CSV table of C-alpha atoms in Angstrom, one decimal:
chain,number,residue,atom,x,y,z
A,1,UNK,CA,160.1,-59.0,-24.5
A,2,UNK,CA,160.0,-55.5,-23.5
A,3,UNK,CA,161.3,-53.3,-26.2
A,4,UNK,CA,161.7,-49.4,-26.2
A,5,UNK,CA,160.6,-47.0,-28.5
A,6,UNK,CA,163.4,-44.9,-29.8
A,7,UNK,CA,161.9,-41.3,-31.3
A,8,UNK,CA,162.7,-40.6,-35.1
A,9,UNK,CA,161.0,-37.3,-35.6
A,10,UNK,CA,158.6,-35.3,-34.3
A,11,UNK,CA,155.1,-33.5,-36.1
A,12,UNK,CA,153.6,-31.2,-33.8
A,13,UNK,CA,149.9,-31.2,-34.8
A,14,UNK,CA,148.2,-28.6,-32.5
A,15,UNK,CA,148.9,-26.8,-29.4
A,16,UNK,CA,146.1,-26.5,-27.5
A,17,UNK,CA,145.0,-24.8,-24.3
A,18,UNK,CA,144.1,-28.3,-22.3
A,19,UNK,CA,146.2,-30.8,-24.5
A,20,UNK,CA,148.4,-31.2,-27.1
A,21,UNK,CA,148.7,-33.4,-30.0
A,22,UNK,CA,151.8,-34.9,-32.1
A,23,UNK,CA,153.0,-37.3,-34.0
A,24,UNK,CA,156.4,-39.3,-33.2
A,25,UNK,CA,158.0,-41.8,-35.7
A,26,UNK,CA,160.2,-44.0,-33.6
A,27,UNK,CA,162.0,-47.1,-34.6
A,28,UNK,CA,161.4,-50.5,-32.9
A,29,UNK,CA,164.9,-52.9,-33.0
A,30,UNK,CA,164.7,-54.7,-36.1
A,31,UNK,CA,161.0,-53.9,-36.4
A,32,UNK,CA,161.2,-50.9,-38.8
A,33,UNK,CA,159.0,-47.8,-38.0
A,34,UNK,CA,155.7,-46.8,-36.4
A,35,UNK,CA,154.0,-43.9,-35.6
A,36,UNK,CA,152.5,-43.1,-32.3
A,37,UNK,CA,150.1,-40.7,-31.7
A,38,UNK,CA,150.6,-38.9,-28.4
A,39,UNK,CA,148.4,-36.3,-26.4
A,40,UNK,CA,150.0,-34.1,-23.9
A,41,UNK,CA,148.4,-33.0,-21.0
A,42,UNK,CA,150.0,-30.7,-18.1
A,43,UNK,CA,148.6,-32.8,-15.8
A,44,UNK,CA,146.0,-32.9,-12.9
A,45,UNK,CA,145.3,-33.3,-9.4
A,46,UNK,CA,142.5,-35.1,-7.2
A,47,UNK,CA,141.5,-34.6,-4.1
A,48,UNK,CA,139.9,-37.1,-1.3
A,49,UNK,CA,138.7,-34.5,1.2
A,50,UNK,CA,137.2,-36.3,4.1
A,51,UNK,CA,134.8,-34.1,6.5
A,52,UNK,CA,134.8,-34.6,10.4
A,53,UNK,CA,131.8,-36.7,10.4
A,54,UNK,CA,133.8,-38.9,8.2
A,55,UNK,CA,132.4,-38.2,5.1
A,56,UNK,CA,134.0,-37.9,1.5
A,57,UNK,CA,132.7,-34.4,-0.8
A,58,UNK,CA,132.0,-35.0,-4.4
A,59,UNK,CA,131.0,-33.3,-7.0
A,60,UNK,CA,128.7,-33.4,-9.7
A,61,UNK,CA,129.6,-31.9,-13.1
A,62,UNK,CA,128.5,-31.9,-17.1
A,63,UNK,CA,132.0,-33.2,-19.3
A,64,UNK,CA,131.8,-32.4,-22.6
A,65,UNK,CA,133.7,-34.9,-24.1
A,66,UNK,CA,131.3,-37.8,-22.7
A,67,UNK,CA,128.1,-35.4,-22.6
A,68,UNK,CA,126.9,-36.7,-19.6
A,69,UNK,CA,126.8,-35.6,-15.5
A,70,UNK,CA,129.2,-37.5,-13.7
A,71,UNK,CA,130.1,-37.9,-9.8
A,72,UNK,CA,133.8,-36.9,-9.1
A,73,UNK,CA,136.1,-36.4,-7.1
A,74,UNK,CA,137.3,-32.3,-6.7
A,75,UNK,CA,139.9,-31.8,-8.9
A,76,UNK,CA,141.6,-29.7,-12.0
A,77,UNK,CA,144.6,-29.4,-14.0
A,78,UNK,CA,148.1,-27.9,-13.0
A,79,UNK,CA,148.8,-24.6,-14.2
A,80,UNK,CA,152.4,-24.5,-15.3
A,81,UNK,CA,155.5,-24.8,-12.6
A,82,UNK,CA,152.7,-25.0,-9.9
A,83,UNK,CA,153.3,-27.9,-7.3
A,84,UNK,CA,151.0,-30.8,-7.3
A,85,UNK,CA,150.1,-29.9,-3.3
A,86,UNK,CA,149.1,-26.5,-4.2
A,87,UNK,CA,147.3,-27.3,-6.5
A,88,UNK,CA,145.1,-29.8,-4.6
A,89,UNK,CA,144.7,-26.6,-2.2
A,90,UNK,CA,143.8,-23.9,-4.8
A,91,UNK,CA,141.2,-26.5,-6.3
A,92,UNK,CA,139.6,-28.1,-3.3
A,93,UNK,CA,138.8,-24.3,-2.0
A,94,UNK,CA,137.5,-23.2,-5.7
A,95,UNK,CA,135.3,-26.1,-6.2
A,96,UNK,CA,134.0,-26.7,-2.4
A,97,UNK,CA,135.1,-23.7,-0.4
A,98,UNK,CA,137.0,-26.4,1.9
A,99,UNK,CA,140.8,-25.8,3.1
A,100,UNK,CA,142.2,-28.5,4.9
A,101,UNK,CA,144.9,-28.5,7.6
A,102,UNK,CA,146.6,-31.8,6.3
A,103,UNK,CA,146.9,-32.1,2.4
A,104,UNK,CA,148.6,-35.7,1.8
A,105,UNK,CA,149.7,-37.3,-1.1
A,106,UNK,CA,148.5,-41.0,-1.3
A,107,UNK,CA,148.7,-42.1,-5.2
A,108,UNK,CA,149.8,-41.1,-8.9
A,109,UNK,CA,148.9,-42.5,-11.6
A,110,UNK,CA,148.7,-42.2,-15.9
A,111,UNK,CA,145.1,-42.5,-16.8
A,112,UNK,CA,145.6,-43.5,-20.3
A,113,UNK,CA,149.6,-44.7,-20.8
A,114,UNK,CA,148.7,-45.9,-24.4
A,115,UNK,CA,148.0,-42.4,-25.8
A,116,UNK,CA,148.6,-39.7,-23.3
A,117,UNK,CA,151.5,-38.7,-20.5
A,118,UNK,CA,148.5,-37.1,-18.1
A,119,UNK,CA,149.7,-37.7,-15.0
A,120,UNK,CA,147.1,-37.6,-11.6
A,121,UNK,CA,148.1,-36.8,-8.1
A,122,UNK,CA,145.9,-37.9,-5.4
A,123,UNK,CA,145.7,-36.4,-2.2
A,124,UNK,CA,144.0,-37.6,0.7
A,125,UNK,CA,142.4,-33.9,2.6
A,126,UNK,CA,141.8,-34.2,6.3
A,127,UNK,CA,141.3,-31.8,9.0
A,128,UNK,CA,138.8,-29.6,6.8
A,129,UNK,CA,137.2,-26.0,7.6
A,130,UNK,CA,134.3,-25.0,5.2
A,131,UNK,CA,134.8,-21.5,3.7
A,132,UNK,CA,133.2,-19.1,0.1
A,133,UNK,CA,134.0,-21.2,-3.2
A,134,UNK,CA,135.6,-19.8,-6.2
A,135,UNK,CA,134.5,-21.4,-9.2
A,136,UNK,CA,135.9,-20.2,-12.6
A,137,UNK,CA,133.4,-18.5,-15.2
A,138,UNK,CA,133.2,-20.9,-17.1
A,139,UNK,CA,132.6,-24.1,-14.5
A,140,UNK,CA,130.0,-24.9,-12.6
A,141,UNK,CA,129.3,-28.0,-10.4
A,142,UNK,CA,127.1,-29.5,-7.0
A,143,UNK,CA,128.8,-30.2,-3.9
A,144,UNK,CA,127.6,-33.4,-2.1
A,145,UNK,CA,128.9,-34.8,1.1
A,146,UNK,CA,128.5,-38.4,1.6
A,147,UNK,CA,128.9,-41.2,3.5
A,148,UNK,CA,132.1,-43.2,2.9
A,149,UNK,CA,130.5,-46.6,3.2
A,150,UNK,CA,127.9,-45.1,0.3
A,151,UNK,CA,130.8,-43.7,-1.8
A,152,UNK,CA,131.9,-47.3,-2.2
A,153,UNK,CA,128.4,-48.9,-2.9
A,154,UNK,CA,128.5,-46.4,-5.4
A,155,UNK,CA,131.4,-47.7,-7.0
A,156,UNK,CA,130.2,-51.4,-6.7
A,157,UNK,CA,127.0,-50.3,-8.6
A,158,UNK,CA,129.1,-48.7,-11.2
A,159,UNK,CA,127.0,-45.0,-10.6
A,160,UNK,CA,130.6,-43.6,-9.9
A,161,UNK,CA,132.3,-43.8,-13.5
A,162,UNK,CA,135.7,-41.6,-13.1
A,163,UNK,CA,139.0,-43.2,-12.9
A,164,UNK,CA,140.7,-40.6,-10.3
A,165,UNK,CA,137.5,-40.9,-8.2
A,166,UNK,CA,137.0,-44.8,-8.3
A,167,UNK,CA,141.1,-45.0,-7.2
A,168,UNK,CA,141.2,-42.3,-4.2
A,169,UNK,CA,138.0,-44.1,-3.0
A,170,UNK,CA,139.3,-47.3,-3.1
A,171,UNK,CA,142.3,-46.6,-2.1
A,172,UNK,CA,141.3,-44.5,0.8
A,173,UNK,CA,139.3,-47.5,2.4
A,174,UNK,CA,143.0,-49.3,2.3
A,175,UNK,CA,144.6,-46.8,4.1
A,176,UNK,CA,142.4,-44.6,6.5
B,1,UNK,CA,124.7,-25.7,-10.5
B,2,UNK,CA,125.5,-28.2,-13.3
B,3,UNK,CA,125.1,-26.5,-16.4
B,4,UNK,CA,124.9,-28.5,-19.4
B,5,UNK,CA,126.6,-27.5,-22.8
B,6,UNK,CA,124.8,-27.2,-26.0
B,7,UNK,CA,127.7,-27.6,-29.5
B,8,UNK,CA,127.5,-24.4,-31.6
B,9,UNK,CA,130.3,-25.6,-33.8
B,10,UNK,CA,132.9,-28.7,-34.1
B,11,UNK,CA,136.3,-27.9,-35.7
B,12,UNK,CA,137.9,-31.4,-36.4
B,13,UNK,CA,142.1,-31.1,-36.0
B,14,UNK,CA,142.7,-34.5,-36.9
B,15,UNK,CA,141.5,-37.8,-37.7
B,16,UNK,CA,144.1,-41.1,-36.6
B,17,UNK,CA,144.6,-44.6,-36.0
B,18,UNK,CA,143.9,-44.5,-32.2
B,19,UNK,CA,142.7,-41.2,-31.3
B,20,UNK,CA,140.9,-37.9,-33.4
B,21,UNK,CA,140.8,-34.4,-32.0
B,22,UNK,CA,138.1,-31.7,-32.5
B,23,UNK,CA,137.9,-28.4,-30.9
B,24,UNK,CA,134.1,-28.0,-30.2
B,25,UNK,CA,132.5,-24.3,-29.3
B,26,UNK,CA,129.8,-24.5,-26.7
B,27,UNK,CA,127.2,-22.4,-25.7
B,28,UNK,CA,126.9,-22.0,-21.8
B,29,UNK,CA,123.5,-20.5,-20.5
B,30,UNK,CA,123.8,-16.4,-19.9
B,31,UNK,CA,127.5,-17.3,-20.1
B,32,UNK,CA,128.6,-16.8,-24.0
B,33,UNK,CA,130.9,-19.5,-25.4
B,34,UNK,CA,134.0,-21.6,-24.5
B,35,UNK,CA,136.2,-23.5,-26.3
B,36,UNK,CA,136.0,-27.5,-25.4
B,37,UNK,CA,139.5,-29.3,-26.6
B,38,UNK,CA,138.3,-33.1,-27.2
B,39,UNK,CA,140.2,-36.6,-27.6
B,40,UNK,CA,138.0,-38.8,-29.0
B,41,UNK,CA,138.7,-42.6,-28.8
B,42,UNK,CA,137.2,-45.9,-29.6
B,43,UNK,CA,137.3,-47.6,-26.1
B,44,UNK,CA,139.4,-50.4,-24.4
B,45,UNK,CA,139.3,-52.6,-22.5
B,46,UNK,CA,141.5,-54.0,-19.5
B,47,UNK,CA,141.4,-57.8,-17.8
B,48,UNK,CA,141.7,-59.0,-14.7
B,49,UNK,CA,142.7,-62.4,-15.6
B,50,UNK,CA,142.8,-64.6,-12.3
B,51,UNK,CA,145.0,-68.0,-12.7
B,52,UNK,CA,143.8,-71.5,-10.2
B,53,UNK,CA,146.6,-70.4,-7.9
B,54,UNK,CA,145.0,-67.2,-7.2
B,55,UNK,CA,147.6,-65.4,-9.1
B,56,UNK,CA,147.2,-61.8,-11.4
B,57,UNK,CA,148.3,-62.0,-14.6
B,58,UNK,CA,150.4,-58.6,-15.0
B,59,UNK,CA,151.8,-57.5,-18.2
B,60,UNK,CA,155.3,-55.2,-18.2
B,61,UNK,CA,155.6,-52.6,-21.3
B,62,UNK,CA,156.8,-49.8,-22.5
B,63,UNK,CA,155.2,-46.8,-23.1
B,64,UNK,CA,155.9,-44.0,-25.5
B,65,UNK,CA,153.4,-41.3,-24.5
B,66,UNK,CA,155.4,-41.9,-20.6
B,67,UNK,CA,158.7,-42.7,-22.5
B,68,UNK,CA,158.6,-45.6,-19.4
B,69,UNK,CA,157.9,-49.2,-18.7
B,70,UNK,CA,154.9,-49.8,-16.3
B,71,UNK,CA,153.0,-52.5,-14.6
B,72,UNK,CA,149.7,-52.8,-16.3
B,73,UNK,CA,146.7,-55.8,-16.7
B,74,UNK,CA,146.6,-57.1,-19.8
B,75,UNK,CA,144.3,-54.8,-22.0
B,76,UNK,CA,143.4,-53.1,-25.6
B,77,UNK,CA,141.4,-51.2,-27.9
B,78,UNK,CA,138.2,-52.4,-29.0
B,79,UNK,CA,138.3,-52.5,-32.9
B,80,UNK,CA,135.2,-50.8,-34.8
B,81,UNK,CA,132.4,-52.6,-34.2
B,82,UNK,CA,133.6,-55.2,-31.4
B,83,UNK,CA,131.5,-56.4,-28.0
B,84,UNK,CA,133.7,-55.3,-25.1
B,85,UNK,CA,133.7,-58.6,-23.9
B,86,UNK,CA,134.9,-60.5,-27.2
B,87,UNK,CA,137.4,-58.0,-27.5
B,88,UNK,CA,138.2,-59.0,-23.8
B,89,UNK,CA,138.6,-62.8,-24.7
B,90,UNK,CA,141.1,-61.6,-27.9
B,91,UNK,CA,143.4,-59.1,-25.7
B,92,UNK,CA,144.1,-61.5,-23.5
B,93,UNK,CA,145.2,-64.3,-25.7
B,94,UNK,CA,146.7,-62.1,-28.2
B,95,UNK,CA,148.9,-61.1,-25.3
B,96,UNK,CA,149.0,-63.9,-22.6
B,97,UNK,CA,147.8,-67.1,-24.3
B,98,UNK,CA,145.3,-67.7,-22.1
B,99,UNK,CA,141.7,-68.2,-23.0
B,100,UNK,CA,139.1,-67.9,-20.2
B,101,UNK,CA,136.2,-69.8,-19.4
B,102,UNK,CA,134.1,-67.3,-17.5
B,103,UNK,CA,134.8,-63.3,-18.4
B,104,UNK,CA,132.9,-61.4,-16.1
B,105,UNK,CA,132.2,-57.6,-17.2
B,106,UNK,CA,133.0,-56.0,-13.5
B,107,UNK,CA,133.4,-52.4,-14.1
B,108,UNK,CA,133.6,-49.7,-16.7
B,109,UNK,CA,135.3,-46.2,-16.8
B,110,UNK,CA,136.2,-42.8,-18.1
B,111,UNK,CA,139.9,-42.1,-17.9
B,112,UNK,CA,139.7,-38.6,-18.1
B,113,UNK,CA,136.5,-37.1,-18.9
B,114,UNK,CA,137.5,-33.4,-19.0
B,115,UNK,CA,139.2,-34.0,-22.1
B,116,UNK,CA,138.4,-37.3,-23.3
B,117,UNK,CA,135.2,-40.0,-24.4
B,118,UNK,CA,137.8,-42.8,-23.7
B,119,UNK,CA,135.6,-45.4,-21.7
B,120,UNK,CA,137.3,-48.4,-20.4
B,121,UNK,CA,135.8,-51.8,-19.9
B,122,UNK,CA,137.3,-54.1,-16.8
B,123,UNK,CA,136.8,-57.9,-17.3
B,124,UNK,CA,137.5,-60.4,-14.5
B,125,UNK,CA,138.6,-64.1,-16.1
B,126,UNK,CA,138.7,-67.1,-14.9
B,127,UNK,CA,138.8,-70.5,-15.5
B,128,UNK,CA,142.2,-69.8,-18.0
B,129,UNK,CA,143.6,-72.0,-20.2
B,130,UNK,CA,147.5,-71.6,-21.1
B,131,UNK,CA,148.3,-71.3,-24.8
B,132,UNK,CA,150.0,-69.4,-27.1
B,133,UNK,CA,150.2,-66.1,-27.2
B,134,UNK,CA,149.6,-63.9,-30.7
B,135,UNK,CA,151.2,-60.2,-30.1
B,136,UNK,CA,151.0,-57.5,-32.5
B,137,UNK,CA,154.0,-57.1,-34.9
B,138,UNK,CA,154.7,-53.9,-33.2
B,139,UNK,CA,153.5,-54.9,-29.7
B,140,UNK,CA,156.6,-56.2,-27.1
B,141,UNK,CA,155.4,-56.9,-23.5
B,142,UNK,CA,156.7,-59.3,-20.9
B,143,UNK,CA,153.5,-61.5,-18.7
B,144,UNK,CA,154.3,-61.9,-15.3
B,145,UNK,CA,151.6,-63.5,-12.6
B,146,UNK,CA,152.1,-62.5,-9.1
B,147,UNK,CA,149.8,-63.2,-5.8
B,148,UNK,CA,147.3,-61.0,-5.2
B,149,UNK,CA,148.6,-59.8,-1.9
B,150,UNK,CA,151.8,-58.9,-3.4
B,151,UNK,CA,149.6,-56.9,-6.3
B,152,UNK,CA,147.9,-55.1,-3.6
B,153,UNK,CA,151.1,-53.8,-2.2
B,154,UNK,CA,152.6,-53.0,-5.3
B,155,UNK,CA,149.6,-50.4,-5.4
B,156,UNK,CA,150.1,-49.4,-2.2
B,157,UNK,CA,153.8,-48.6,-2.9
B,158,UNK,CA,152.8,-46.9,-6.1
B,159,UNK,CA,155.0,-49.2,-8.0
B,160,UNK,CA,151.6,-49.6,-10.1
B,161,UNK,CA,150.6,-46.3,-11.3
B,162,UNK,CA,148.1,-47.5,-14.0
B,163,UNK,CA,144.6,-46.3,-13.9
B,164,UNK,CA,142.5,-49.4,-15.0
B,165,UNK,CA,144.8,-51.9,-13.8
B,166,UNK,CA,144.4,-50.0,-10.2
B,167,UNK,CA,140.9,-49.6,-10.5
B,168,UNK,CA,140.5,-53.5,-11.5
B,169,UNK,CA,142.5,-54.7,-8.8
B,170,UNK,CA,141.5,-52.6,-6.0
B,171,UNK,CA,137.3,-53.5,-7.0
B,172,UNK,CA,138.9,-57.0,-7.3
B,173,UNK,CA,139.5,-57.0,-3.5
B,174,UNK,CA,135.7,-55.9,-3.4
B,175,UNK,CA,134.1,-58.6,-5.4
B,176,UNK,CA,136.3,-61.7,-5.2
């Protein structure tokens, strides 16, 4: 039985420049009270930019949270009232120096509906013309262009380990 | 360049039942310091239970972070301690009934590395066994099982917008 959560009060616990954390109460029909613990993110965008010889640019980057180098897809956070499309646009040029003629959205998702509301768009970019990058001060990453068919292997052999990344792949070989 | 990120100090926010936030300062080479905002989070696990008519096993809840009700495979936190997989074999019995013969370890994920360590683990059963189920006091889901084909599509059409039960499906079409 699907049941939904009605919201009882509120504890904001810290505002944050990334995410946000509070505390709801909510009451579940004849269940009494729980708390849930919720993390609130601005959300994101992804981008599948696929070059003329077909193939797909990733990136390579330290994340903190996991301390570790992982393969991703380019991508980055909406700043506020900006639209998911140009977003993909600003962040594809900072992080690869790439703008692309055709800027599609193929997928959303929730990457953690349990705890969090962040929300990724992915777009699939074609039609790509290499340019200068723009990374932020504080972000640096490796560009890598690779074969599609290699991108996937790379999923099968689990070396690819991001949820945006493994879905625009997979996804992409549906629908291109 | 990747630049790796060396913690000069951890500031802990708060400590709770499913996730724990610190703010962490880090040290980035002839750079200074940043701030790193981090959700920290035990792990999951999500299955991709497969019935003898080649059916999914899909469950339908609602979730407060999204304040919505989505699609999702069957799936839950690992408790302190637990192997992936036996926590594998309890989520999906706890919610579906079914126990699994063979629970096959296909796939594991970040969700969101930029701000999180949550890692999920995908499990493909098969060889299920209909029982009965043992949800959570404060757990209310519906089980559905639906053809693969028509779970494909459902991606496809975005009507599933969940990150591991994408992910599990899509590699599903890979593997199986």
């Amino acid at each position: 039985m699907i049941v939904e959560e009605k919201t009882i009060s509120s504890d904001r616990i810290y505002n944050g420049k990334v995410v946000n954390l509070k505390i709801d109460t909510v009451e579940i029909p004849n269940q009494g009270y729980q708390k849930r613990e919720i993390v609130e993110h601005g959300g994101a965008v992804g981008i599948l930019a696929i070059t003329e010889e077909g193939k797909v640019v990733l990136v390579k980057q330290f994340r903190k949270p996991i301390e570790k180098v992982i393969w991703e897809i380019p991508a980055g956070k909406l700043e506020i009232g900006e639209n998911p499309k140009d977003c993909a646009m600003r962040e594809l040029k900072e992080e690869t120096g790439y703008t692309a003629q055709n800027m599609k959205l193929i997928h959303k998702f929730f990457t953690s509906a349990g705890f969090s509301n962040e929300k990724i768009y992915i777009y699939l970019a074609t039609g790509l013309e290499a340019g200068e990058d723009k990374l932020d001060d504080d972000e640096f990453l490796d560009v890598y262009e690779i074969e599609l068919e290699e991108a996937y292997n790379m999923i099968i052999k689990n070396e690819i380990e991001d949820a945006k990344t493994s879905i625009g792949l997979l996804l992409a070989k549906e629908i291109i």
